[in-house]
mmCIF file of C-alpha atoms and ligand atoms in Angstrom:
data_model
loop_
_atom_site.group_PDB
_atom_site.id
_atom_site.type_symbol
_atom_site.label_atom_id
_atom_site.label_comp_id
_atom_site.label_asym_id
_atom_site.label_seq_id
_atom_site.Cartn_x
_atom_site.Cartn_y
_atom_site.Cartn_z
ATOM 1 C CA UNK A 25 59.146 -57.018 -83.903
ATOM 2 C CA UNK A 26 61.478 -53.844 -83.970
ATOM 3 C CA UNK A 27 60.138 -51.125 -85.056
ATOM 4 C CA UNK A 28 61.869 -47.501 -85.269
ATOM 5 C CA UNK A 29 61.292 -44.719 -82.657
ATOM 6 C CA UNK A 30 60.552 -40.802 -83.408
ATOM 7 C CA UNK A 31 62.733 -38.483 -81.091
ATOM 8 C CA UNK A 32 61.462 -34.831 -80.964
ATOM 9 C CA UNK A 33 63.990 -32.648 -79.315
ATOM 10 C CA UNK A 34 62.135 -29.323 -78.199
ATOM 11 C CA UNK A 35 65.674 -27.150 -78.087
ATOM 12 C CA UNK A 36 64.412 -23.939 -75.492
ATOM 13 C CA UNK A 37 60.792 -23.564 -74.979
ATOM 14 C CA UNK A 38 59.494 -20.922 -72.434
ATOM 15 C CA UNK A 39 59.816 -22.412 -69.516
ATOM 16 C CA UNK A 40 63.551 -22.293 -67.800
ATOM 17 C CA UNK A 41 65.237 -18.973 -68.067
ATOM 18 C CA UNK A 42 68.586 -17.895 -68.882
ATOM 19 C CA UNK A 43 69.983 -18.266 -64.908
ATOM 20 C CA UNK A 44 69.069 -21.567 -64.516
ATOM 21 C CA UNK A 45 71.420 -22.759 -67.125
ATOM 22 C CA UNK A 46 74.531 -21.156 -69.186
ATOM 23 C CA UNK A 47 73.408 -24.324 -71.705
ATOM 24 C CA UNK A 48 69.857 -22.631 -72.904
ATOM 25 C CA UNK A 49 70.183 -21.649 -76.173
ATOM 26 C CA UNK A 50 68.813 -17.956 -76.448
ATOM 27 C CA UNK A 51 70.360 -16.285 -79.649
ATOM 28 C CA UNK A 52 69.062 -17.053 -83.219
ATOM 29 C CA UNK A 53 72.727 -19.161 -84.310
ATOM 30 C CA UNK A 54 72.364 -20.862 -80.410
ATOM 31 C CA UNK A 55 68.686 -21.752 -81.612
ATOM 32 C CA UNK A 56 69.647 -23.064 -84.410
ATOM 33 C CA UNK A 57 73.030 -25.021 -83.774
ATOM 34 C CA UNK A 58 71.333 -26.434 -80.800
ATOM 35 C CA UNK A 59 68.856 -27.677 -83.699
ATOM 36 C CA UNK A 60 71.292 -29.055 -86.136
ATOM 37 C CA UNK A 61 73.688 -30.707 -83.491
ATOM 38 C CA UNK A 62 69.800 -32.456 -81.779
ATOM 39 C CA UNK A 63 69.177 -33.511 -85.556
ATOM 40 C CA UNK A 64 72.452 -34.735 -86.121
ATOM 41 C CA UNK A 65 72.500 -37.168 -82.662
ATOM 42 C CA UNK A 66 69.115 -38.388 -84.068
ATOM 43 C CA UNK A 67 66.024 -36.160 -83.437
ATOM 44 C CA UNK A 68 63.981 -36.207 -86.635
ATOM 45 C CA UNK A 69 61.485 -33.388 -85.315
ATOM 46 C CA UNK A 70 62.702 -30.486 -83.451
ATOM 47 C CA UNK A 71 60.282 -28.505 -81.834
ATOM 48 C CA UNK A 72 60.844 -24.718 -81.668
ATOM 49 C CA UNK A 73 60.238 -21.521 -79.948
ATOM 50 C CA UNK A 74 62.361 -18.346 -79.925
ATOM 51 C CA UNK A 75 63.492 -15.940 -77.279
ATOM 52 C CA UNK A 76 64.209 -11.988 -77.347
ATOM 53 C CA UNK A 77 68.490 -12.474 -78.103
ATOM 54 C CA UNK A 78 69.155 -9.380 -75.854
ATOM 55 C CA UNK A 79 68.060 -11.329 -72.693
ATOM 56 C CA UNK A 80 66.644 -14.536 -73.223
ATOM 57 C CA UNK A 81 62.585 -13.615 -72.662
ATOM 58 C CA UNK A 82 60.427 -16.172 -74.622
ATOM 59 C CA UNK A 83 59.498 -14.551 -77.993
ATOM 60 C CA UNK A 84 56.905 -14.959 -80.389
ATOM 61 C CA UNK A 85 58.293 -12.711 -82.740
ATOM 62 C CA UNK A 86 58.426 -13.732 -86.882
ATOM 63 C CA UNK A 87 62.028 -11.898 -87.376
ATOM 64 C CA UNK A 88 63.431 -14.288 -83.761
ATOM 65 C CA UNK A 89 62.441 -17.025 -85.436
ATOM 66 C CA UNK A 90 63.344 -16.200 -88.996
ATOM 67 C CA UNK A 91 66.818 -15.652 -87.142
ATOM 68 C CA UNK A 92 67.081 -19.804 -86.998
ATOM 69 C CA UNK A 93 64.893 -21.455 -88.872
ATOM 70 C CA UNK A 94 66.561 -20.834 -92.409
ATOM 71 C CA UNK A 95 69.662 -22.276 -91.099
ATOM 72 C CA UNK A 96 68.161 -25.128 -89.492
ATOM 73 C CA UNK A 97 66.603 -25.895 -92.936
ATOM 74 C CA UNK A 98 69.861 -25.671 -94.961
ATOM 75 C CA UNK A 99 71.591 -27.969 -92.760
ATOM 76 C CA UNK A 100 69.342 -30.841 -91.483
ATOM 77 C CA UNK A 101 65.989 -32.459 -93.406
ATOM 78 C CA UNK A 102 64.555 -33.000 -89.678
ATOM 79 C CA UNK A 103 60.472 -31.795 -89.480
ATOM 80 C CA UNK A 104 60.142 -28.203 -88.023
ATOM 81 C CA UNK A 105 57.383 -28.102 -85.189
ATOM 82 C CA UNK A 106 56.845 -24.409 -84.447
ATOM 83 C CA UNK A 107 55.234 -24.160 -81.005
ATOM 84 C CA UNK A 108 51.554 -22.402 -80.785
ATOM 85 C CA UNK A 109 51.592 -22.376 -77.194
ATOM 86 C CA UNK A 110 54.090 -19.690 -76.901
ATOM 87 C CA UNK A 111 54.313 -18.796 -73.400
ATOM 88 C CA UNK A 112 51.466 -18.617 -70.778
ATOM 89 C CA UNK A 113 51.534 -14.906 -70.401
ATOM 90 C CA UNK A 114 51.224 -14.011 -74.849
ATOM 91 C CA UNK A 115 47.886 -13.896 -76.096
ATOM 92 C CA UNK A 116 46.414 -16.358 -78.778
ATOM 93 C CA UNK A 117 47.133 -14.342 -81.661
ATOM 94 C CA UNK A 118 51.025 -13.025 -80.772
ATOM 95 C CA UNK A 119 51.527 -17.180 -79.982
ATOM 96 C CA UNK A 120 49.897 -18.241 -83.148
ATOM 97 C CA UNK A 121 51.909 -15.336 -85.535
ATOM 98 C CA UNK A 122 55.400 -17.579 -86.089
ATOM 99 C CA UNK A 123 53.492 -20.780 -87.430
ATOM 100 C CA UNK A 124 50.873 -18.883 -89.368
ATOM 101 C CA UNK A 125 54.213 -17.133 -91.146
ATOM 102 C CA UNK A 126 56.140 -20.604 -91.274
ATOM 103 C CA UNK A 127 52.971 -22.974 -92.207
ATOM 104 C CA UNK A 128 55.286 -25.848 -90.728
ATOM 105 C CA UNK A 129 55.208 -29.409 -91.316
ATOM 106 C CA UNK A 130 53.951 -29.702 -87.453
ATOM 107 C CA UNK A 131 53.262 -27.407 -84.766
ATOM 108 C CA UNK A 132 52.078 -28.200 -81.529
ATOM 109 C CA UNK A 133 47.989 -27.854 -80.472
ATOM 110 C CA UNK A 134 47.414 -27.343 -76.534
ATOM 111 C CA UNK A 135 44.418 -29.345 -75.762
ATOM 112 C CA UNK A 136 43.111 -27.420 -73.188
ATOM 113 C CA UNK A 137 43.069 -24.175 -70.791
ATOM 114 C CA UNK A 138 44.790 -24.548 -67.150
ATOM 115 C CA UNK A 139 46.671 -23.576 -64.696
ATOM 116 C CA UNK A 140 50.956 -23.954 -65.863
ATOM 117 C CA UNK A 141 52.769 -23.220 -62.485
ATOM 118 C CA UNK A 142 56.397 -22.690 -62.802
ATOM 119 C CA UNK A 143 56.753 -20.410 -59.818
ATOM 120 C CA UNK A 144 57.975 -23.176 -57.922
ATOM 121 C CA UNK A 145 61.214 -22.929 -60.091
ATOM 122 C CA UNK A 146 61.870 -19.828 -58.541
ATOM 123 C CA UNK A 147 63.189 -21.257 -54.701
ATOM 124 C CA UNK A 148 66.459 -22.458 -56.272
ATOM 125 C CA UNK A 149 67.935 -19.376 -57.546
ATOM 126 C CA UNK A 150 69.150 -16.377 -55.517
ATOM 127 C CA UNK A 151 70.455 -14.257 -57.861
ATOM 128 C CA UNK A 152 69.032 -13.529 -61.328
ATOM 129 C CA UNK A 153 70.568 -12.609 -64.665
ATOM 130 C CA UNK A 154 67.671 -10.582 -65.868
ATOM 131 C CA UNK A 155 64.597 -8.928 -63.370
ATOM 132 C CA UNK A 156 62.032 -10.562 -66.104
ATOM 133 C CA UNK A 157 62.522 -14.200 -65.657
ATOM 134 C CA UNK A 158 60.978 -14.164 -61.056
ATOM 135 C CA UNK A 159 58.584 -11.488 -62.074
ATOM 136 C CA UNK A 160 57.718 -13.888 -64.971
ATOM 137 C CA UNK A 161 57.746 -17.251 -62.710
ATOM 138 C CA UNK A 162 55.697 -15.333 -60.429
ATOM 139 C CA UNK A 163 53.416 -14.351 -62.750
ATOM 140 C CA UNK A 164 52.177 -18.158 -63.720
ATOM 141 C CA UNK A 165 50.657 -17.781 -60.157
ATOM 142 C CA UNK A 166 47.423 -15.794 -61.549
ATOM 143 C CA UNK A 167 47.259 -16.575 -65.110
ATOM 144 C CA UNK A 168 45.505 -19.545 -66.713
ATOM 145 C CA UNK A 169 47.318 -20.554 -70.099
ATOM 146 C CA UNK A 170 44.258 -20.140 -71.945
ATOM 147 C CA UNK A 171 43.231 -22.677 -75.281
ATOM 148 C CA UNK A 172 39.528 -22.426 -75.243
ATOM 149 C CA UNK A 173 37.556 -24.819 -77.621
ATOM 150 C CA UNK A 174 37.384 -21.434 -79.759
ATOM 151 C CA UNK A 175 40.976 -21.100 -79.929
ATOM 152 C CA UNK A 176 41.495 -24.829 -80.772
ATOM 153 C CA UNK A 177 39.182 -24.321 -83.216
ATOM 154 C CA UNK A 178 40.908 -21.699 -85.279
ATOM 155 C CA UNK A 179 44.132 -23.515 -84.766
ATOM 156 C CA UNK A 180 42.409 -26.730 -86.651
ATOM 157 C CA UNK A 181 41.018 -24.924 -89.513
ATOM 158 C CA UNK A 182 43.784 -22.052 -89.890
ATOM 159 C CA UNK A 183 46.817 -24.132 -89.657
ATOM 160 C CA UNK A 184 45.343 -27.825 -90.038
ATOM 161 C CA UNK A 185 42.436 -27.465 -93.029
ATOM 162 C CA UNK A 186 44.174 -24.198 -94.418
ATOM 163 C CA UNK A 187 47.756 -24.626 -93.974
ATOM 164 C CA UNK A 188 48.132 -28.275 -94.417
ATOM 165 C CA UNK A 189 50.450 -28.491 -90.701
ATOM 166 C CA UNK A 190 49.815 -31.239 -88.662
ATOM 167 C CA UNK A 191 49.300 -30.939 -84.869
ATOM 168 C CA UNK A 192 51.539 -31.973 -81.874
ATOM 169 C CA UNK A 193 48.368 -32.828 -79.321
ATOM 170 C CA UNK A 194 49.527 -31.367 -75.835
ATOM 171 C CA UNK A 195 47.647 -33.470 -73.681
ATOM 172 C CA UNK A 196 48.594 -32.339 -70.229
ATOM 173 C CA UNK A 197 45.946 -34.505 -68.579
ATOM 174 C CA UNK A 198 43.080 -36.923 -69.156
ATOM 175 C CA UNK A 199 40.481 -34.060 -70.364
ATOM 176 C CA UNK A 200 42.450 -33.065 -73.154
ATOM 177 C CA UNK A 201 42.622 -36.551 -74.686
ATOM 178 C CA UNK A 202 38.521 -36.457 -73.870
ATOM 179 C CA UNK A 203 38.668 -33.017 -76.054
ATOM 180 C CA UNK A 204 41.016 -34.295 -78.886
ATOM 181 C CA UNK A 205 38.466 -37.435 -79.184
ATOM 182 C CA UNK A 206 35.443 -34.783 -79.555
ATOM 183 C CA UNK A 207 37.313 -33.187 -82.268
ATOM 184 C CA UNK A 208 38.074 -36.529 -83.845
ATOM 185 C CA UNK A 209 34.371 -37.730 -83.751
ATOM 186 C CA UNK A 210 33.422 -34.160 -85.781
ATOM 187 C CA UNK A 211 35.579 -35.007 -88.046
ATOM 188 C CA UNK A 212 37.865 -31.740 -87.466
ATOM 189 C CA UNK A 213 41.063 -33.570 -86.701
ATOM 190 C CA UNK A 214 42.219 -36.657 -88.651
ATOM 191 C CA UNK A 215 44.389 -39.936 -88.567
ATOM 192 C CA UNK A 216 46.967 -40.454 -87.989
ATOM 193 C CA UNK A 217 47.728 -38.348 -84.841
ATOM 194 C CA UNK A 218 50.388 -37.330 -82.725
ATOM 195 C CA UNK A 219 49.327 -36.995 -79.500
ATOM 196 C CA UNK A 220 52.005 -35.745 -76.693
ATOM 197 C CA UNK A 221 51.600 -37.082 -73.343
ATOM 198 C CA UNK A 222 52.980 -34.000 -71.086
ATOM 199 C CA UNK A 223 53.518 -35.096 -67.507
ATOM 200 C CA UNK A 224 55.046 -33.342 -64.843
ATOM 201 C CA UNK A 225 53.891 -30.361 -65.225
ATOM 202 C CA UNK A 226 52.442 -28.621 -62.231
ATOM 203 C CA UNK A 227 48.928 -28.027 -63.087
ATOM 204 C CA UNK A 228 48.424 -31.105 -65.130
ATOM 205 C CA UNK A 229 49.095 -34.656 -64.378
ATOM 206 C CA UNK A 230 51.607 -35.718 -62.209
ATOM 207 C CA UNK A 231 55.024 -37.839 -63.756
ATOM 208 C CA UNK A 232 54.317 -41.456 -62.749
ATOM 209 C CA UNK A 233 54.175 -44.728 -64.506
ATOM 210 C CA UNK A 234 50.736 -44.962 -63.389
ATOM 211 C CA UNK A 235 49.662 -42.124 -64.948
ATOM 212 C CA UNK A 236 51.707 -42.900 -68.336
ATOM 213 C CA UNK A 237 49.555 -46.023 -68.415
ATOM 214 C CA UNK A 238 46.231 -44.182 -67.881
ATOM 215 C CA UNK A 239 46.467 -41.951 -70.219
ATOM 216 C CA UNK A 240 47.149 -44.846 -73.023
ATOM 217 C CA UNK A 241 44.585 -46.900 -71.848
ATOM 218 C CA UNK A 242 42.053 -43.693 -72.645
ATOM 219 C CA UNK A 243 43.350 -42.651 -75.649
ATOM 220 C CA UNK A 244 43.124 -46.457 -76.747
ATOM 221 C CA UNK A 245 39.619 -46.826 -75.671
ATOM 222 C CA UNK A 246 38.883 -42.572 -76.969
ATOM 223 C CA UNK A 247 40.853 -42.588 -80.247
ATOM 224 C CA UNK A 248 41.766 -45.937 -81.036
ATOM 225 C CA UNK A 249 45.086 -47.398 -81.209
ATOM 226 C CA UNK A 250 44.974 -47.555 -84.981
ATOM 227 C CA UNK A 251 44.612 -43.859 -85.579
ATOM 228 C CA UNK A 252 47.508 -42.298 -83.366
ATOM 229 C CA UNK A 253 50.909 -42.533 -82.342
ATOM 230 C CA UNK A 254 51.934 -41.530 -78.909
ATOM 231 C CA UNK A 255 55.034 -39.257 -77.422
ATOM 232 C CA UNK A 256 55.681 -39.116 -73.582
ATOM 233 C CA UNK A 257 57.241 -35.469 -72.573
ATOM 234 C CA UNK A 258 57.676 -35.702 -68.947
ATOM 235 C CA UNK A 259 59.742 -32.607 -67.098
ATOM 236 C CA UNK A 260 62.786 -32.379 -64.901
ATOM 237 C CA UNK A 261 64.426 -35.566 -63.328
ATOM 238 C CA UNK A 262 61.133 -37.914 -65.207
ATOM 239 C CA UNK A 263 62.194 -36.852 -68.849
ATOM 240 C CA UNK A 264 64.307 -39.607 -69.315
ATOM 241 C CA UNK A 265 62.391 -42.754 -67.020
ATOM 242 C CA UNK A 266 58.865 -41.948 -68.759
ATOM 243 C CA UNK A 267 60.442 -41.558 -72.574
ATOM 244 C CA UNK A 268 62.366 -45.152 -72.132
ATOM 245 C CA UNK A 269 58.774 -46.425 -70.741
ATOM 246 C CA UNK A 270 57.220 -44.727 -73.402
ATOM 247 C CA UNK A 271 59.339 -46.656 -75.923
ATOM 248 C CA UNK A 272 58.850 -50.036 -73.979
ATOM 249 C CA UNK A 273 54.798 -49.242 -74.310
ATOM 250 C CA UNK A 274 55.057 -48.605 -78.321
ATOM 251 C CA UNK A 275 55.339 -44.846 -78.681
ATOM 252 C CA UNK A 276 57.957 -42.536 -79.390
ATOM 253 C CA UNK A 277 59.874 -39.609 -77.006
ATOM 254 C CA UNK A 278 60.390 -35.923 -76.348
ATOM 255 C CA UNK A 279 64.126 -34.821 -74.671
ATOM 256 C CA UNK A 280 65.040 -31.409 -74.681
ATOM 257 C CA UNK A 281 66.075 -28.274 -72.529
ATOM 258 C CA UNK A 282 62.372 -27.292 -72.669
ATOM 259 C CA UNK A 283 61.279 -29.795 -70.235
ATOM 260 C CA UNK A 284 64.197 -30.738 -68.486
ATOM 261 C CA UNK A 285 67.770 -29.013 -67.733
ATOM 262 C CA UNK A 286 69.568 -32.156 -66.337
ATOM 263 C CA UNK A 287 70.667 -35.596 -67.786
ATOM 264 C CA UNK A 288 70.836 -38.341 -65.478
ATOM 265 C CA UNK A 289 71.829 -38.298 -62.672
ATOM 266 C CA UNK A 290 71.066 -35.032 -62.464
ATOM 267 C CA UNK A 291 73.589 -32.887 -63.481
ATOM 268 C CA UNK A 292 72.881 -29.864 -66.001
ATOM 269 C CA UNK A 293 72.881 -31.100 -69.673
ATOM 270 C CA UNK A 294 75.266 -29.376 -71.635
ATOM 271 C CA UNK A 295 73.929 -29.680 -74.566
ATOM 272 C CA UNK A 296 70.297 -30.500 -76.635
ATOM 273 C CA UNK A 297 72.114 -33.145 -78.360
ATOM 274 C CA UNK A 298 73.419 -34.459 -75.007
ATOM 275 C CA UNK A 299 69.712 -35.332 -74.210
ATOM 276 C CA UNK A 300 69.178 -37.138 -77.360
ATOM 277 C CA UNK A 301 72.596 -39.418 -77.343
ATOM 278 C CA UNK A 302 71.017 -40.054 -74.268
ATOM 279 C CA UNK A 303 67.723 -41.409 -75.000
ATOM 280 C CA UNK A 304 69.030 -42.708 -78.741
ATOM 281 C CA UNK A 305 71.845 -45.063 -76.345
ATOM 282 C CA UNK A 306 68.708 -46.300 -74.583
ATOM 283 C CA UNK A 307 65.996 -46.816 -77.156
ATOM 284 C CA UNK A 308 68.912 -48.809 -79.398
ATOM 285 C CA UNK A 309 70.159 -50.827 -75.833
ATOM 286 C CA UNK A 310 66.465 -51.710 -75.925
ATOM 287 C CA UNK A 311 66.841 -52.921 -79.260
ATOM 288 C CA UNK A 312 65.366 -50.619 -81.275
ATOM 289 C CA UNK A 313 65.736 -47.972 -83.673
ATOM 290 C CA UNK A 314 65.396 -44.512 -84.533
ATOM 291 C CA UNK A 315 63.205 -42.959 -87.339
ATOM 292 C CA UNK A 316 64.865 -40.761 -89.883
ATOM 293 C CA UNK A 317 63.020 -37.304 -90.751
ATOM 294 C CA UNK A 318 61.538 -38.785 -93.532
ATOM 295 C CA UNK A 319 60.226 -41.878 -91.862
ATOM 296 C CA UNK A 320 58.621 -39.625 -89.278
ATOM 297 C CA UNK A 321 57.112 -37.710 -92.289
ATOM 298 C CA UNK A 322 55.564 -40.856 -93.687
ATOM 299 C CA UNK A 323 54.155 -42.154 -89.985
ATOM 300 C CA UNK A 324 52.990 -38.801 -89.304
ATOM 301 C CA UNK A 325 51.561 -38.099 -92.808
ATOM 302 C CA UNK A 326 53.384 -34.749 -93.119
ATOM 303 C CA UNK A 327 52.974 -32.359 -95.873
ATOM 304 C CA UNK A 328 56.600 -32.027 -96.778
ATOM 305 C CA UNK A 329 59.506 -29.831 -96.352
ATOM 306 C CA UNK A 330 58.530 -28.340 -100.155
ATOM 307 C CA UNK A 331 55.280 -26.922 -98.669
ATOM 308 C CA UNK A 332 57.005 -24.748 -95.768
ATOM 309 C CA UNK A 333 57.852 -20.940 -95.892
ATOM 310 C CA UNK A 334 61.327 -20.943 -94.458
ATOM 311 C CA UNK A 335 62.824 -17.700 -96.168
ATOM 312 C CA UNK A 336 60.139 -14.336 -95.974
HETATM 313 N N1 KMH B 13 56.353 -26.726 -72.752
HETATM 314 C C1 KMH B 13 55.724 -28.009 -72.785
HETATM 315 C C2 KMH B 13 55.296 -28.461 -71.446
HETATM 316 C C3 KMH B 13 53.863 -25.729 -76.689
HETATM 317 O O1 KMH B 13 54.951 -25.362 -77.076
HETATM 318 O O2 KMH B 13 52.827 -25.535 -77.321
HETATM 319 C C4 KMH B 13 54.604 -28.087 -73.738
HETATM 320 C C5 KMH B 13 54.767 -27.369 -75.043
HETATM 321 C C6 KMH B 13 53.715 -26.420 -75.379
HETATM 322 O O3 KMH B 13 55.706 -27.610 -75.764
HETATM 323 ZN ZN1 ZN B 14 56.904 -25.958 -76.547
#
């Protein structure tokens, strides 16, 4: 039976910095036509987090944020997901400012502290256009992105029970979806969710089939297949191999210049919406389709575009 597929396209994240690729968007308009053109090629959530316009450092300022998401509204109906997690190196309550302004439809929930090593990043590159982004790659050598069961708990009830957003479940490894189930059995997160599978990343689990299929099989067995729906993020060259097996397996994808630069074969991307004709060519070769914004609204159980703060 066909059945239609959600893309999320997460447009510039915190990860890749400013040399890596002239195609980052780092400017409030960037932001946001990187947004509309995603949600035009077929995202129907596009995940979000801002960076400092003079140079490109990830931000977690209200007014960088307020500098795209008003436009993004007025020209696309696709589901704003305003990232929590920030970067590694803000603390809980400079990450968690933008979606407690926005109270979005979605925003994403890290599932658990760890190690998030992007130093490794740093070998390619020679010359930089800014001194923050090595001292910053360096940095994710001796911090620990930190989402303590307190901090997830503040998330749930200040932007779950309070705000009425639902969660993006980073699950960066097999103890996360073990944490997500505890909060499921107290009753503190609820059906239907959307748990991301995030592989790839150094510090979590690695980008394999394999591992793709393990961490199904335990959130089948931990949640139960009737009460979520599943996303496969995987970074660099795996973004687009795990998202078509994540299709084939019944869930839905993540593409975007936050987890990868490149689109097969491995040239940069120039574009977010590159990424998604991309994946959209596949998913529909594989006879499928793709969700609209408001289907995703009505798998997800969303709130509703009415019930966001887009404009103070
Ligand atoms: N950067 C990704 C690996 C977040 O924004 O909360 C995961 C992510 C985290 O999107
Ligand atoms: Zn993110």
């Amino acid at each position: 039976m066909s059945r239609n597929v959600i893309i999320t396209c997460a447009v510039t994240g915190s990860i890749y910095t400013p040399t890596m690729s002239p195609h980052l968007p780092v400017t409030g308009p960037e932001i946001a036509r990187a947004s509309i053109d995603a949600a035009e090629a077929g995202a129907s959530i596009i995940h979000l987090h801002a960076r400092d316009p003079e140079n490109g450092r990830p931000s977690a300022k209200v007014e960088d944020f307020m500098n795209f998401i008003p436009q993004i509204d007025q020209a696309s109906d696709a589901v704003l997901n305003i990232s929590t997690g920030g970067s590694s190196l803000m603390s809980l309550d400079d990450r968690l400012a933008p979606a407690r302004h926005i109270s979005p439809e979605m925003c994403s929930l890290n599932m658990g502290s760890m190690n998030f090593g992007i130093f490794t990043l740093k070998r390619k590159y020679e010359e930089w256009k800014h001194d923050w982004e090595p001292e910053l790659l360096d940095a994710t050598k001796n911090t620990t992105f930190k989402n303590t069961y307190e901090d997830i708990e503040m998330i749930l009830q200040d932007l779950g029970e309070k705000g009425g957003s639902k969660f993006e479940f980073e699950c960066y490894d097999m103890g996360h979806i073990e944490t997500l189930a505890f909060y499921f059995r107290k009753g503190m997160v609820k059906a239907p969710m959307y748990v991301q599978f995030v592989l790839g990343v150094m510090g979590g689990i690695g980008a394999s089939a394999e591992n793709l299929m393990s961490m199904k099989a335990a959130a089948d067995r931990l949640l139960g297949s009737e009460n979520y729906q599943f996303s496969v993020l995987a970074a660099g060259r795996h973004q687009m191999p795990l998202a078509t097996m994540a299709v084939i397996l019944g869930g839905n994808v993540r593409v975007g210049l936050e987890d990868s630069l490149t689109v097969p074969p491995g040239r940069l991307a120039i574009s977010n919406a590159e990424q998604v004709i991309k994946i959209r060519g596949i998913i529909e070769e594989l006879g499928y389709g793709i969700a609209e914004p408001d289907e995703a609204r009505e798998m997800l159980d969303l709130k509703g575009r009415d019930k966001v703060n887009r404009y103070e």
